[in-house]
Coordinates of C-alpha atoms in Angstrom, one line a residue:
Chain A
S1398 CA -9.9 -0.8 -22.5
K1399 CA -12.4 2.2 -22.0
T1400 CA -13.9 0.3 -19.1
T1401 CA -11.1 -0.9 -17.3
H1402 CA -10.8 1.1 -13.8
T1403 CA -9.1 4.1 -13.0
W1404 CA -6.4 2.9 -11.1
V1405 CA -4.6 1.8 -14.3
E1406 CA -4.5 5.5 -14.5
K1407 CA -3.6 6.2 -11.0
A1408 CA -0.7 3.5 -11.4
A1409 CA 0.5 4.8 -14.9
I1410 CA 0.9 8.5 -13.1
L1411 CA 2.7 7.4 -10.3
F1412 CA 5.2 4.7 -11.8
G1413 CA 6.5 7.9 -13.7
H1414 CA 4.5 6.7 -17.0
G1415 CA 2.6 9.4 -17.2
S1416 CA -1.2 9.5 -19.0
K1417 CA -0.4 10.1 -22.2
S1418 CA 1.1 6.4 -22.4
I1419 CA -2.2 4.6 -22.1
R1420 CA -4.3 3.7 -24.8
W1421 CA -7.8 3.2 -23.5
I1422 CA -9.3 0.7 -26.6
P1423 CA -12.7 1.1 -27.3
T1424 CA -15.1 -1.1 -26.4
D1425 CA -17.3 -3.3 -29.0
D1426 CA -21.5 -3.8 -28.9
E1427 CA -21.0 -6.0 -25.9
N1428 CA -18.6 -3.7 -24.1
K1429 CA -16.1 -6.2 -24.7
M1430 CA -12.3 -4.6 -25.6
D1431 CA -12.4 -4.3 -29.1
N1432 CA -9.5 -6.7 -29.9
K1433 CA -9.5 -5.5 -33.6
I1434 CA -8.9 -2.0 -32.4
L1435 CA -6.3 -3.3 -29.6
S1436 CA -4.0 -4.9 -32.6
Q1437 CA -4.4 -1.9 -34.9
T1438 CA -3.1 0.4 -31.6
I1439 CA 0.1 -1.6 -31.3
Q1440 CA 0.8 -1.6 -34.7
Q1441 CA 0.6 2.0 -35.1
D1442 CA 2.5 2.4 -31.9
L1443 CA 5.3 0.2 -32.9
K1444 CA 5.1 1.9 -36.3
D1445 CA 5.1 5.5 -34.8
G1446 CA 8.5 4.0 -32.7
Y1447 CA 6.7 4.0 -29.0
Q1448 CA 7.0 0.7 -27.5
P1449 CA 4.1 -1.0 -25.5
F1450 CA 4.9 -3.0 -23.1
M1451 CA 1.3 -4.5 -21.2
V1452 CA -2.5 -4.8 -22.5
V1453 CA -4.8 -4.8 -19.2
G1454 CA -7.8 -6.9 -20.2
T1455 CA -10.7 -7.1 -17.8
A1456 CA -12.4 -10.2 -16.0
G1457 CA -15.2 -8.4 -15.1
D1458 CA -15.6 -4.6 -16.0
V1459 CA -16.2 -2.8 -12.9
S1460 CA -19.6 -1.0 -14.1
T1461 CA -21.7 -4.0 -15.9
G1462 CA -19.1 -7.1 -15.2
V1463 CA -18.5 -8.2 -18.6
V1464 CA -15.5 -10.4 -19.3
D1465 CA -13.1 -9.4 -22.3
N1466 CA -12.3 -12.1 -24.4
L1467 CA -9.6 -12.8 -22.7
K1468 CA -8.2 -15.9 -25.2
E1469 CA -7.8 -13.0 -27.9
V1470 CA -6.2 -10.7 -25.6
A1471 CA -3.5 -13.4 -24.9
S1472 CA -2.8 -14.8 -28.3
I1473 CA -2.5 -10.6 -29.2
C1474 CA 0.1 -10.1 -26.6
K1475 CA 2.0 -13.2 -27.5
A1476 CA 2.0 -12.4 -31.0
N1477 CA 3.6 -9.0 -29.7
N1478 CA 5.5 -10.3 -26.8
L1479 CA 3.4 -7.8 -24.4
W1480 CA 2.8 -8.6 -20.8
F1481 CA -0.6 -9.7 -20.2
H1482 CA -2.2 -8.5 -17.0
I1483 CA -5.6 -8.9 -16.2
D1484 CA -7.8 -7.0 -13.7
G1485 CA -9.9 -9.6 -12.1
A1486 CA -10.4 -7.5 -8.8
Y1487 CA -14.0 -8.2 -8.8
G1488 CA -14.5 -10.9 -11.5
A1489 CA -11.6 -13.8 -11.6
P1490 CA -13.4 -15.6 -8.7
A1491 CA -16.4 -16.7 -11.0
A1492 CA -13.6 -18.2 -13.1
I1493 CA -14.5 -21.3 -10.7
I1494 CA -17.8 -21.8 -11.5
P1495 CA -17.8 -24.5 -14.4
E1496 CA -20.7 -23.3 -16.3
L1497 CA -18.7 -19.9 -16.7
K1498 CA -15.6 -21.8 -18.2
A1499 CA -16.0 -20.9 -21.6
M1500 CA -16.6 -17.0 -20.4
F1501 CA -12.8 -16.7 -18.7
K1502 CA -11.3 -18.9 -21.7
G1503 CA -7.9 -17.5 -22.0
I1504 CA -7.3 -16.4 -18.1
E1505 CA -4.9 -19.0 -17.4
S1506 CA -2.3 -17.3 -19.9
A1507 CA -2.3 -14.0 -18.1
D1508 CA 1.3 -13.1 -16.5
S1509 CA -0.4 -11.3 -13.6
I1510 CA -4.0 -11.0 -12.6
A1511 CA -4.8 -8.5 -10.0
L1512 CA -7.7 -9.9 -7.5
D1513 CA -9.4 -8.5 -4.9
P1514 CA -10.3 -11.3 -2.1
H1515 CA -12.4 -8.5 0.0
K1516 CA -14.9 -8.3 -3.3
W1517 CA -16.4 -11.9 -4.2
L1518 CA -13.8 -14.1 -1.9
Y1519 CA -16.1 -12.3 0.9
A1520 CA -13.1 -11.1 3.0
P1521 CA -13.1 -8.2 5.0
L1522 CA -11.8 -5.0 4.0
E1523 CA -8.9 -5.0 2.8
A1524 CA -7.5 -7.8 1.1
G1525 CA -5.7 -6.8 -2.1
C1526 CA -3.8 -9.2 -4.2
T1527 CA -1.6 -10.0 -7.0
L1528 CA -1.2 -13.5 -8.5
V1529 CA 2.1 -14.0 -10.9
K1530 CA 2.5 -16.5 -13.1
N1531 CA 6.4 -16.4 -12.5
P1532 CA 6.6 -15.4 -9.0
K1533 CA 10.6 -14.7 -9.5
H1534 CA 9.3 -11.5 -11.2
L1535 CA 7.9 -9.8 -7.9
I1536 CA 11.6 -10.6 -6.2
D1537 CA 12.9 -9.2 -9.4
T1538 CA 11.2 -5.9 -9.0
Y1539 CA 10.1 -5.7 -5.4
S1540 CA 13.5 -7.1 -3.6
S1541 CA 16.0 -5.0 -1.8
H1542 CA 18.6 -6.2 0.8
P1543 CA 19.9 -3.6 3.2
E1544 CA 22.5 -3.9 5.5
Y1545 CA 20.5 -3.2 8.7
Y1546 CA 17.9 -6.5 7.7
N1547 CA 19.7 -9.4 9.3
F1548 CA 19.0 -12.9 8.1
S1549 CA 21.4 -16.0 9.2
K1550 CA 23.2 -17.4 6.0
D1551 CA 20.9 -20.5 6.6
E1552 CA 17.8 -18.9 5.9
E1553 CA 19.3 -16.8 3.0
G1554 CA 17.4 -18.1 -0.4
Q1555 CA 15.2 -20.6 1.8
S1556 CA 13.1 -18.1 4.1
L1557 CA 10.0 -16.1 2.6
N1558 CA 10.3 -12.3 3.4
F1559 CA 6.9 -10.9 2.3
Y1560 CA 8.3 -7.3 2.0
E1561 CA 10.2 -8.5 -1.2
Y1562 CA 7.1 -9.4 -2.9
G1563 CA 5.3 -5.8 -3.1
L1564 CA 5.4 -2.1 -2.5
Q1565 CA 5.2 -2.3 1.7
N1566 CA 8.0 -3.4 4.1
S1567 CA 6.0 -3.8 7.4
R1568 CA 3.0 -5.3 6.2
G1569 CA 0.0 -6.5 8.4
F1570 CA -1.3 -10.0 8.3
R1571 CA -3.9 -9.6 5.8
A1572 CA -3.5 -13.2 3.9
L1573 CA -4.3 -15.0 7.3
K1574 CA -8.1 -13.9 6.9
V1575 CA -7.9 -14.8 3.0
W1576 CA -6.5 -17.8 3.8
M1577 CA -8.3 -18.9 6.9
A1578 CA -11.8 -18.5 4.6
L1579 CA -10.1 -20.6 1.8
K1580 CA -9.2 -23.4 4.3
Q1581 CA -12.9 -23.3 5.8
I1582 CA -15.1 -22.6 2.7
G1583 CA -13.3 -25.0 -0.1
S1584 CA -13.4 -24.2 -4.0
D1585 CA -16.9 -26.3 -3.4
G1586 CA -18.3 -23.8 -0.7
Y1587 CA -17.0 -20.7 -3.0
K1588 CA -18.7 -22.4 -6.5
K1589 CA -21.6 -22.6 -4.5
M1590 CA -21.9 -19.2 -2.9
I1591 CA -20.6 -17.4 -6.3
A1592 CA -23.1 -19.4 -8.3
E1593 CA -25.8 -18.2 -6.0
D1594 CA -24.7 -14.8 -5.8
I1595 CA -24.9 -14.6 -10.2
E1596 CA -28.6 -16.4 -9.5
L1597 CA -29.7 -13.8 -6.9
S1598 CA -28.3 -11.1 -10.0
E1599 CA -30.0 -12.7 -12.3
L1600 CA -33.4 -12.7 -10.3
L1601 CA -33.0 -8.8 -9.9
F1602 CA -32.5 -8.8 -13.6
E1603 CA -35.5 -10.6 -14.6
L1604 CA -38.2 -8.6 -11.8
A1605 CA -36.9 -4.9 -13.1
K1606 CA -37.5 -6.5 -17.1
N1607 CA -40.7 -7.5 -15.9
H1608 CA -41.7 -4.4 -13.8
P1609 CA -43.9 -1.6 -15.7
E1610 CA -41.8 1.3 -13.5
L1611 CA -38.2 0.0 -14.3
E1612 CA -36.1 -0.4 -17.1
A1613 CA -33.4 -3.9 -17.2
M1614 CA -30.6 -3.1 -18.8
T1615 CA -27.3 -5.2 -18.3
Q1616 CA -26.8 -8.4 -16.0
N1617 CA -23.4 -10.3 -16.2
L1618 CA -21.6 -12.0 -13.6
S1619 CA -23.3 -10.8 -10.1
I1620 CA -24.0 -7.3 -11.8
T1621 CA -27.2 -6.3 -12.8
T1622 CA -28.0 -2.7 -14.0
F1623 CA -31.3 -0.9 -14.3
R1624 CA -33.1 2.5 -13.9
Y1625 CA -36.2 3.9 -12.9
V1626 CA -38.6 5.2 -15.7
P1627 CA -42.0 6.4 -14.9
S1628 CA -45.0 4.5 -16.5
K1629 CA -46.9 7.2 -17.4
N1630 CA -46.2 9.2 -20.4
L1631 CA -43.2 12.0 -20.1
P1632 CA -43.9 15.5 -21.5
W1633 CA -40.5 14.8 -23.5
E1634 CA -39.1 12.5 -25.8
N1635 CA -35.7 11.3 -27.1
E1636 CA -32.9 13.7 -26.0
K1637 CA -34.9 15.8 -23.4
K1638 CA -36.4 12.6 -22.1
E1639 CA -33.0 10.9 -21.8
E1640 CA -31.7 14.1 -20.1
Y1641 CA -34.5 13.6 -17.4
L1642 CA -34.3 10.2 -16.6
D1643 CA -30.2 10.4 -16.1
T1644 CA -31.7 13.7 -13.8
L1645 CA -34.2 11.3 -12.1
N1646 CA -32.4 8.2 -11.4
E1647 CA -29.2 10.2 -10.2
I1648 CA -31.1 11.8 -7.9
L1649 CA -32.6 8.4 -6.8
L1650 CA -29.5 6.7 -6.5
D1651 CA -28.3 9.7 -3.7
R1652 CA -31.9 9.1 -2.0
L1653 CA -31.1 5.5 -1.9
Q1654 CA -27.9 5.5 -0.8
Q1655 CA -28.8 8.0 2.1
G1656 CA -32.3 6.4 3.0
G1657 CA -30.3 3.6 4.3
E1658 CA -32.8 0.1 3.3
V1659 CA -30.8 -0.6 0.2
F1660 CA -27.2 0.5 -1.2
L1661 CA -27.3 0.4 -4.6
S1662 CA -24.3 2.2 -6.6
N1663 CA -24.3 3.5 -9.9
A1664 CA -23.3 3.0 -13.9
I1665 CA -23.3 4.5 -16.8
V1666 CA -24.4 2.2 -19.6
K1667 CA -24.7 2.9 -23.3
E1668 CA -24.6 6.8 -22.1
H1669 CA -27.7 6.4 -19.5
Y1670 CA -27.4 6.7 -15.9
C1671 CA -28.4 3.4 -14.2
L1672 CA -28.6 1.9 -10.9
R1673 CA -26.5 -0.6 -10.2
G1674 CA -26.7 -4.0 -7.9
C1675 CA -23.3 -6.1 -7.4
I1676 CA -24.2 -9.0 -5.2
V1677 CA -21.4 -10.3 -3.3
N1678 CA -22.5 -10.5 0.0
F1679 CA -23.4 -14.4 0.9
R1680 CA -26.2 -13.2 3.5
T1681 CA -27.9 -11.4 0.6
S1682 CA -31.3 -13.7 -0.4
K1683 CA -33.8 -13.6 -2.9
K1684 CA -36.3 -11.3 -0.2
D1685 CA -33.4 -9.0 0.1
I1686 CA -33.9 -8.8 -4.1
E1687 CA -37.2 -8.1 -3.7
E1688 CA -36.8 -5.7 -1.4
I1689 CA -34.8 -4.0 -3.5
I1690 CA -37.4 -3.7 -6.8
D1691 CA -40.1 -2.3 -4.0
I1692 CA -38.1 0.4 -2.6
V1693 CA -36.4 1.5 -6.1
V1694 CA -40.1 2.0 -7.1
K1695 CA -41.6 3.6 -4.1
V1696 CA -38.8 5.9 -3.5
G1697 CA -38.3 6.4 -7.5
G1698 CA -42.3 7.3 -7.9
K1699 CA -41.9 9.6 -4.9
T1700 CA -39.1 11.5 -6.4
H1701 CA -40.5 11.7 -9.8
H1702 CA -43.5 13.4 -8.6
E1703 CA -41.2 16.0 -6.6
L1704 CA -39.3 16.8 -9.4
Q1705 CA -42.8 16.8 -11.3
N1706 CA -44.0 19.4 -8.7
E1707 CA -40.9 21.5 -9.3
G1708 CA -41.4 21.6 -12.5
Q1709 CA -44.9 22.9 -12.4
L1710 CA -44.0 25.5 -9.8
N1711 CA -41.1 26.7 -11.8
S1712 CA -43.7 27.2 -14.8
I1713 CA -45.7 29.2 -12.7
N1714 CA -43.2 31.3 -11.1
S1715 CA -41.6 31.8 -14.7
N1716 CA -45.0 32.9 -16.1
Chain B
S942 CA 22.0 10.9 3.0
K943 CA 23.9 6.9 3.2
T944 CA 21.9 6.2 6.3
T945 CA 18.4 6.8 4.7
H946 CA 16.1 3.9 4.7
T947 CA 16.2 1.4 1.5
W948 CA 12.8 2.3 0.7
V949 CA 14.3 5.9 -0.8
E950 CA 15.9 3.4 -3.7
K951 CA 12.7 1.2 -3.9
A952 CA 10.6 4.6 -4.3
A953 CA 13.0 5.8 -7.0
I954 CA 13.2 2.7 -8.8
L955 CA 8.9 2.2 -8.5
F956 CA 8.6 5.5 -9.5
G957 CA 10.1 5.8 -12.5
H958 CA 13.1 7.7 -11.6
G959 CA 15.6 5.1 -11.1
S960 CA 18.2 4.2 -8.5
K961 CA 20.9 6.5 -10.5
S962 CA 18.8 9.5 -9.7
I963 CA 20.0 9.3 -6.2
R964 CA 22.9 11.0 -4.5
W965 CA 23.6 9.3 -1.6
I966 CA 25.4 12.0 0.3
P967 CA 28.3 11.3 2.9
T968 CA 27.8 11.5 7.0
D969 CA 30.0 13.5 9.1
D970 CA 31.7 12.2 12.1
E971 CA 28.3 12.0 14.0
N972 CA 26.5 10.4 11.6
K973 CA 25.0 13.1 10.4
M974 CA 24.1 14.2 6.9
D975 CA 27.3 16.0 5.6
N976 CA 25.0 19.2 4.9
K977 CA 28.4 21.1 3.0
I978 CA 28.4 18.5 0.4
L979 CA 24.4 18.0 0.3
S980 CA 25.1 22.1 -1.1
Q981 CA 27.8 21.0 -3.2
T982 CA 25.8 18.1 -4.9
I983 CA 22.9 20.2 -5.8
Q984 CA 25.3 23.3 -7.1
Q985 CA 27.0 20.5 -8.8
D986 CA 23.9 18.8 -10.7
L987 CA 22.3 22.1 -11.4
K988 CA 25.6 22.8 -13.3
D989 CA 25.4 19.3 -14.8
G990 CA 22.0 20.4 -16.1
Y991 CA 19.9 18.0 -13.8
Q992 CA 16.7 18.9 -11.6
P993 CA 17.5 18.0 -8.3
F994 CA 13.9 18.3 -6.7
M995 CA 13.8 16.5 -3.4
V996 CA 16.3 16.1 -0.1
V997 CA 15.3 13.3 2.3
G998 CA 16.5 14.1 5.8
T999 CA 16.6 11.6 8.5
A1000 CA 15.5 11.7 11.8
G1001 CA 16.4 9.6 13.4
D1002 CA 18.2 7.1 11.0
V1003 CA 17.2 3.5 11.0
S1004 CA 21.0 1.9 12.7
T1005 CA 21.7 4.4 15.5
G1006 CA 18.7 6.8 15.7
V1007 CA 21.1 10.0 14.7
V1008 CA 18.6 13.0 13.5
D1009 CA 20.5 15.2 10.9
N1010 CA 20.7 18.9 11.3
L1011 CA 17.1 19.2 9.9
K1012 CA 17.4 23.4 9.9
E1013 CA 20.3 23.2 8.0
V1014 CA 19.3 21.2 5.4
A1015 CA 15.5 23.0 5.8
S1016 CA 17.5 26.0 4.7
I1017 CA 19.4 24.5 1.8
C1018 CA 16.1 23.2 0.8
K1019 CA 14.3 26.7 1.1
A1020 CA 17.3 28.5 -1.1
N1021 CA 17.3 25.8 -3.6
N1022 CA 13.5 25.5 -4.0
L1023 CA 13.5 22.1 -3.1
W1024 CA 11.2 19.5 -1.5
F1025 CA 11.9 19.1 1.7
H1026 CA 10.7 15.2 3.1
I1027 CA 12.0 13.9 6.6
D1028 CA 12.2 10.3 7.2
G1029 CA 10.6 10.4 10.9
A1030 CA 9.6 6.5 10.2
Y1031 CA 10.9 5.8 14.1
G1032 CA 11.7 8.9 15.3
A1033 CA 9.9 11.5 14.6
P1034 CA 7.5 11.1 17.5
A1035 CA 10.2 12.0 20.0
A1036 CA 10.0 15.5 18.8
I1037 CA 7.8 15.9 21.4
I1038 CA 9.8 15.3 24.4
P1039 CA 11.1 19.0 25.6
E1040 CA 14.4 18.1 25.9
L1041 CA 14.9 17.0 22.6
K1042 CA 13.3 20.0 21.2
A1043 CA 16.8 21.3 19.7
M1044 CA 17.9 18.1 18.4
F1045 CA 14.9 18.3 16.1
K1046 CA 15.0 21.7 15.1
G1047 CA 13.9 22.7 11.6
I1048 CA 11.3 19.4 11.6
E1049 CA 8.5 22.2 11.3
S1050 CA 10.1 23.1 7.9
A1051 CA 9.4 20.0 6.3
D1052 CA 7.3 19.8 3.2
S1053 CA 6.0 16.1 4.1
I1054 CA 7.1 13.9 7.3
A1055 CA 7.0 10.0 6.8
L1056 CA 5.8 8.8 10.3
D1057 CA 4.8 5.0 11.1
P1058 CA 2.6 5.0 14.2
H1059 CA 3.5 1.2 14.5
K1060 CA 7.0 2.0 15.5
W1061 CA 7.1 4.5 18.3
L1062 CA 3.6 5.7 19.0
Y1063 CA 2.9 2.1 19.8
A1064 CA 0.4 0.9 17.6
P1065 CA 0.0 -2.5 16.0
L1066 CA 1.1 -3.2 12.5
E1067 CA 0.3 -1.8 10.3
A1068 CA 0.2 1.9 10.5
G1069 CA 2.2 3.6 8.0
C1070 CA 1.6 7.9 7.9
T1071 CA 2.5 10.4 5.6
L1072 CA 2.3 14.3 6.8
V1073 CA 2.2 16.9 4.6
K1074 CA 1.9 20.7 5.2
N1075 CA -0.3 21.3 2.3
P1076 CA -2.7 18.6 2.3
K1077 CA -3.8 20.0 -1.3
H1078 CA -0.6 18.4 -2.6
L1079 CA -2.2 14.5 -1.5
I1080 CA -5.4 15.5 -2.9
D1081 CA -3.5 16.8 -6.4
T1082 CA -1.5 13.7 -6.6
Y1083 CA -3.9 11.0 -6.0
S1084 CA -7.2 12.3 -6.8
S1085 CA -9.3 10.7 -9.5
H1086 CA -13.3 10.9 -10.5
P1087 CA -14.2 7.8 -12.2
E1088 CA -17.7 7.7 -13.4
Y1089 CA -18.7 4.8 -11.2
Y1090 CA -18.0 6.8 -7.9
N1091 CA -21.3 8.2 -7.0
F1092 CA -20.8 11.3 -4.9
S1093 CA -23.9 13.4 -4.4
K1094 CA -23.8 17.0 -5.7
D1095 CA -24.3 18.2 -1.9
E1096 CA -21.2 16.0 -0.6
E1097 CA -18.8 17.1 -3.3
G1098 CA -16.0 19.2 -2.1
Q1099 CA -17.0 18.5 1.2
S1100 CA -16.4 14.9 2.0
L1101 CA -13.8 13.7 2.8
N1102 CA -12.9 10.8 0.7
F1103 CA -9.6 8.8 1.9
Y1104 CA -9.1 6.7 -1.4
E1105 CA -7.7 10.4 -3.0
Y1106 CA -5.1 10.8 -0.1
G1107 CA -3.3 8.1 -1.1
L1108 CA -2.4 5.0 -3.3
Q1109 CA -5.1 2.9 -2.2
N1110 CA -8.6 3.2 -3.2
S1111 CA -10.5 0.2 -0.7
R1112 CA -8.4 0.9 2.6
G1113 CA -9.0 -0.5 5.9
F1114 CA -9.3 1.4 8.7
R1115 CA -5.9 1.7 10.1
A1116 CA -6.3 5.3 11.6
L1117 CA -8.8 3.9 14.1
K1118 CA -6.4 2.7 16.2
V1119 CA -3.7 5.4 16.1
W1120 CA -6.5 8.0 16.9
M1121 CA -8.0 6.0 19.9
A1122 CA -4.4 5.6 21.2
L1123 CA -3.8 9.5 20.9
K1124 CA -7.2 9.7 22.6
Q1125 CA -6.3 7.6 25.3
I1126 CA -2.8 8.5 25.6
G1127 CA -2.7 12.3 25.2
S1128 CA 0.6 14.4 24.7
D1129 CA 1.6 13.7 28.3
G1130 CA 1.6 10.4 28.1
Y1131 CA 3.5 9.8 24.9
K1132 CA 6.1 12.3 26.9
K1133 CA 6.2 10.2 29.4
M1134 CA 6.6 7.0 27.7
I1135 CA 9.1 7.9 25.2
A1136 CA 11.2 9.4 27.7
E1137 CA 10.8 6.1 29.6
D1138 CA 12.3 4.4 26.3
I1139 CA 15.1 6.7 25.9
E1140 CA 16.5 6.1 29.6
L1141 CA 16.0 2.4 29.3
S1142 CA 18.2 2.6 26.2
E1143 CA 20.8 4.9 27.8
L1144 CA 21.0 2.1 30.9
L1145 CA 22.0 -0.4 28.4
F1146 CA 24.6 1.8 26.6
E1147 CA 25.8 2.6 30.4
L1148 CA 25.5 -1.3 31.4
A1149 CA 27.3 -2.3 27.9
K1150 CA 30.0 0.4 28.8
N1151 CA 31.0 -0.9 32.3
H1152 CA 31.1 -4.4 31.2
P1153 CA 34.3 -5.7 30.5
E1154 CA 33.0 -8.3 27.8
L1155 CA 31.0 -5.9 25.6
E1156 CA 31.9 -2.5 24.0
A1157 CA 29.5 0.1 23.9
M1158 CA 28.8 1.8 20.3
T1159 CA 26.5 4.6 20.1
Q1160 CA 23.4 5.9 21.9
N1161 CA 20.8 8.0 20.2
L1162 CA 17.2 8.4 20.9
S1163 CA 16.3 5.1 21.8
I1164 CA 18.7 2.9 20.0
T1165 CA 21.9 1.9 21.6
T1166 CA 24.8 -0.2 19.4
F1167 CA 27.3 -2.7 21.0
R1168 CA 29.0 -5.7 20.7
Y1169 CA 30.6 -8.6 22.5
V1170 CA 34.5 -8.2 22.3
P1171 CA 36.1 -11.4 24.5
S1172 CA 38.0 -9.7 27.3
K1173 CA 40.8 -12.4 27.2
N1174 CA 43.5 -11.5 24.7
L1175 CA 42.5 -12.5 21.1
P1176 CA 45.5 -14.1 19.0
W1177 CA 45.2 -11.6 16.3
E1178 CA 45.2 -8.0 16.0
N1179 CA 44.0 -5.1 13.8
E1180 CA 42.2 -5.8 10.5
K1181 CA 42.5 -9.9 11.7
K1182 CA 40.9 -9.0 15.1
E1183 CA 38.5 -6.7 13.8
E1184 CA 37.3 -9.6 11.2
Y1185 CA 37.1 -11.9 13.9
L1186 CA 34.8 -9.7 16.0
D1187 CA 32.5 -9.1 12.9
T1188 CA 32.2 -12.9 12.8
L1189 CA 31.9 -13.5 16.2
N1190 CA 28.7 -11.0 16.5
E1191 CA 26.9 -11.6 13.4
I1192 CA 26.7 -15.3 14.7
L1193 CA 26.0 -14.6 18.1
L1194 CA 23.1 -12.1 16.9
D1195 CA 21.9 -15.4 15.0
R1196 CA 21.9 -17.3 18.0
L1197 CA 20.4 -14.3 20.1
Q1198 CA 17.3 -14.3 17.3
Q1199 CA 16.8 -18.0 17.1
G1200 CA 17.3 -18.6 20.8
G1201 CA 13.9 -16.6 21.7
E1202 CA 14.9 -14.7 25.2
V1203 CA 15.9 -11.6 23.3
F1204 CA 15.5 -9.8 20.4
L1205 CA 18.0 -7.5 19.1
S1206 CA 18.9 -7.0 15.6
N1207 CA 22.2 -5.5 13.8
A1208 CA 23.9 -2.3 12.5
I1209 CA 27.2 -1.5 10.8
V1210 CA 28.5 1.5 12.7
K1211 CA 32.1 2.8 11.5
E1212 CA 32.3 -1.0 9.9
H1213 CA 31.8 -2.7 12.7
Y1214 CA 29.1 -5.2 12.8
C1215 CA 27.0 -4.6 16.1
L1216 CA 24.4 -5.7 18.1
R1217 CA 21.3 -3.1 18.0
G1218 CA 18.5 -2.7 20.5
C1219 CA 15.8 -0.7 20.0
I1220 CA 13.3 0.3 22.5
V1221 CA 9.8 1.2 21.3
N1222 CA 7.7 -1.2 23.6
F1223 CA 5.7 0.3 26.9
R1224 CA 6.6 -3.0 28.7
T1225 CA 10.0 -3.0 28.6
S1226 CA 11.5 -2.9 31.9
K1227 CA 14.9 -1.9 33.5
K1228 CA 14.8 -5.8 34.7
D1229 CA 14.8 -6.6 30.7
I1230 CA 17.6 -4.3 30.0
E1231 CA 19.8 -6.3 32.7
E1232 CA 18.9 -9.3 31.2
I1233 CA 19.8 -8.4 28.0
I1234 CA 23.3 -7.8 29.4
D1235 CA 23.5 -11.5 30.9
I1236 CA 22.1 -13.2 28.1
V1237 CA 24.7 -11.3 25.4
V1238 CA 27.7 -12.0 27.5
K1239 CA 26.2 -15.7 28.3
V1240 CA 25.4 -16.4 24.2
G1241 CA 28.6 -14.3 23.2
G1242 CA 31.0 -16.2 25.5
K1243 CA 29.7 -20.0 24.4
T1244 CA 29.8 -18.8 21.2
H1245 CA 33.4 -17.2 21.0
H1246 CA 34.4 -20.3 23.0
E1247 CA 32.9 -22.7 20.3
L1248 CA 34.5 -20.2 17.4
Q1249 CA 37.9 -21.0 19.2
N1250 CA 37.6 -24.4 19.5
E1251 CA 36.8 -25.1 15.8
G1252 CA 39.7 -22.8 15.0
Q1253 CA 42.2 -25.0 16.9
L1254 CA 40.2 -27.8 14.9
N1255 CA 40.4 -26.4 11.4
S1256 CA 44.4 -25.9 12.4
I1257 CA 45.1 -29.7 13.5
N1258 CA 43.2 -30.5 10.0
S1259 CA 45.3 -28.5 7.9
N1260 CA 48.3 -30.0 9.2

């Protein structure tokens, strides 16, 4: 969909398909891929003599954490004999939470899932991972046997040579940290920690919703988006007002990032520039969430005040 | 050339060109790319309507360490407006040795050089590196600016965002270990250590050459190839004898690798299966080199003896 991570474009260019081979499918009101348009696009491409080969579903999207209707996507892929890939770089581990089972329905049908253990499996940077339903597909794609790689006849066919499973030949042992965390934390531990992150994100959303100078925008998985909106009336309405709020929140985000107290990122939600909080750290506490609110309101108020003064100065100067 | 590392095939497949787009150029008597055939192949391809775009030179080749005549390759590339890439994964750091300046002449003309600091810059696995003459080419290839990456207006154009220089977005800080080693060791230190490795490799070659049960094959940079050849007369000649020596040395290498005392790898030199010693460890000493000889001769003799006995048993059984 249109919300898919930029990597898909990078990959399409680098692997020789070119960015024109991509169909960016619009999203529906819930920010999920519009599966009706997906189906129509596939039919149109087939009619036009193109050969679709893969659909990328999102779980959840990088900006707001929304999970596509994966079950529908899976059946569209099945009907059209297409590879079903899920970008679950951030969100896939949340599929372990019992309450989210319905939301992730269909993930089990994916041919491949991209997943970054350095995101929601709490591994240190970097740990990228691709899960495939049929491991033979990796070997078929990546294996090569130059004459200067010696494997004894006994080993051949039995041993696991990791260079045959990906782009890299010489590889660091990044799997170790992922495996050790899995052993230490276990599925119960991950269920607990991931559920806590989601609760903290919900708390952030609630606090933003109830604060007179904040506007809560979206809450999905552990991502909350919101923005600073000065409580006293602004001198503009509609477009002009929205333009100002975009500018204000963009400057505010830069200041927050430079301030070093809070690290929020950004998201564009329904064309509004928003602050984005994504909780994927097991050390984050309720106190941290409350402080985010306090700091955003404090720095937001100060930034608004300065922008207003600059505005007045400009008015005076232009007289 | 035919000696280029398998990565070039993997890359051609993965990046959408297909392995048929590769022209494997034969090597000359010195195992260097035959630049006359290179030129002819380019002209033939142009005549046939193909569009050559890159020549890969080798410095040095993975099996025996031979460095192509890079100056000639550079001028062929210039004459035909082709990208000149050098695979210097193992050998490029040796260009720092004053005595090897002539051998590496032309390396300065490369558009790009691949280099693995985890090989001859002694960095721990993994540290892959691509040097480009014009850094803008990396940005042009890899940069993308999704809306959810926030950079303040001040930063834009000034800051160095490493995801714009390669395939990966989230990247571990592998450069740190390379940079720290460069700072600690310095160019003088690297000159000394690399020169020592080359001397040790020359010693291995000399010892193999002077041993009645070993045949020294090649010595380039810090790679020596040799093989075990039983001193007493073998019951076969020519082809049959060579077939036996290939089998013997292949089994010998497996045993050496499983034995855990010595780690040699293999190389095919002029169709002979050889043992390959590549010295890239600053802890390797003269004593280690002498022990390699002793262990190879001991295990080689034992392996030969067993194969001969098996052969006799087989003869008896088949009677």
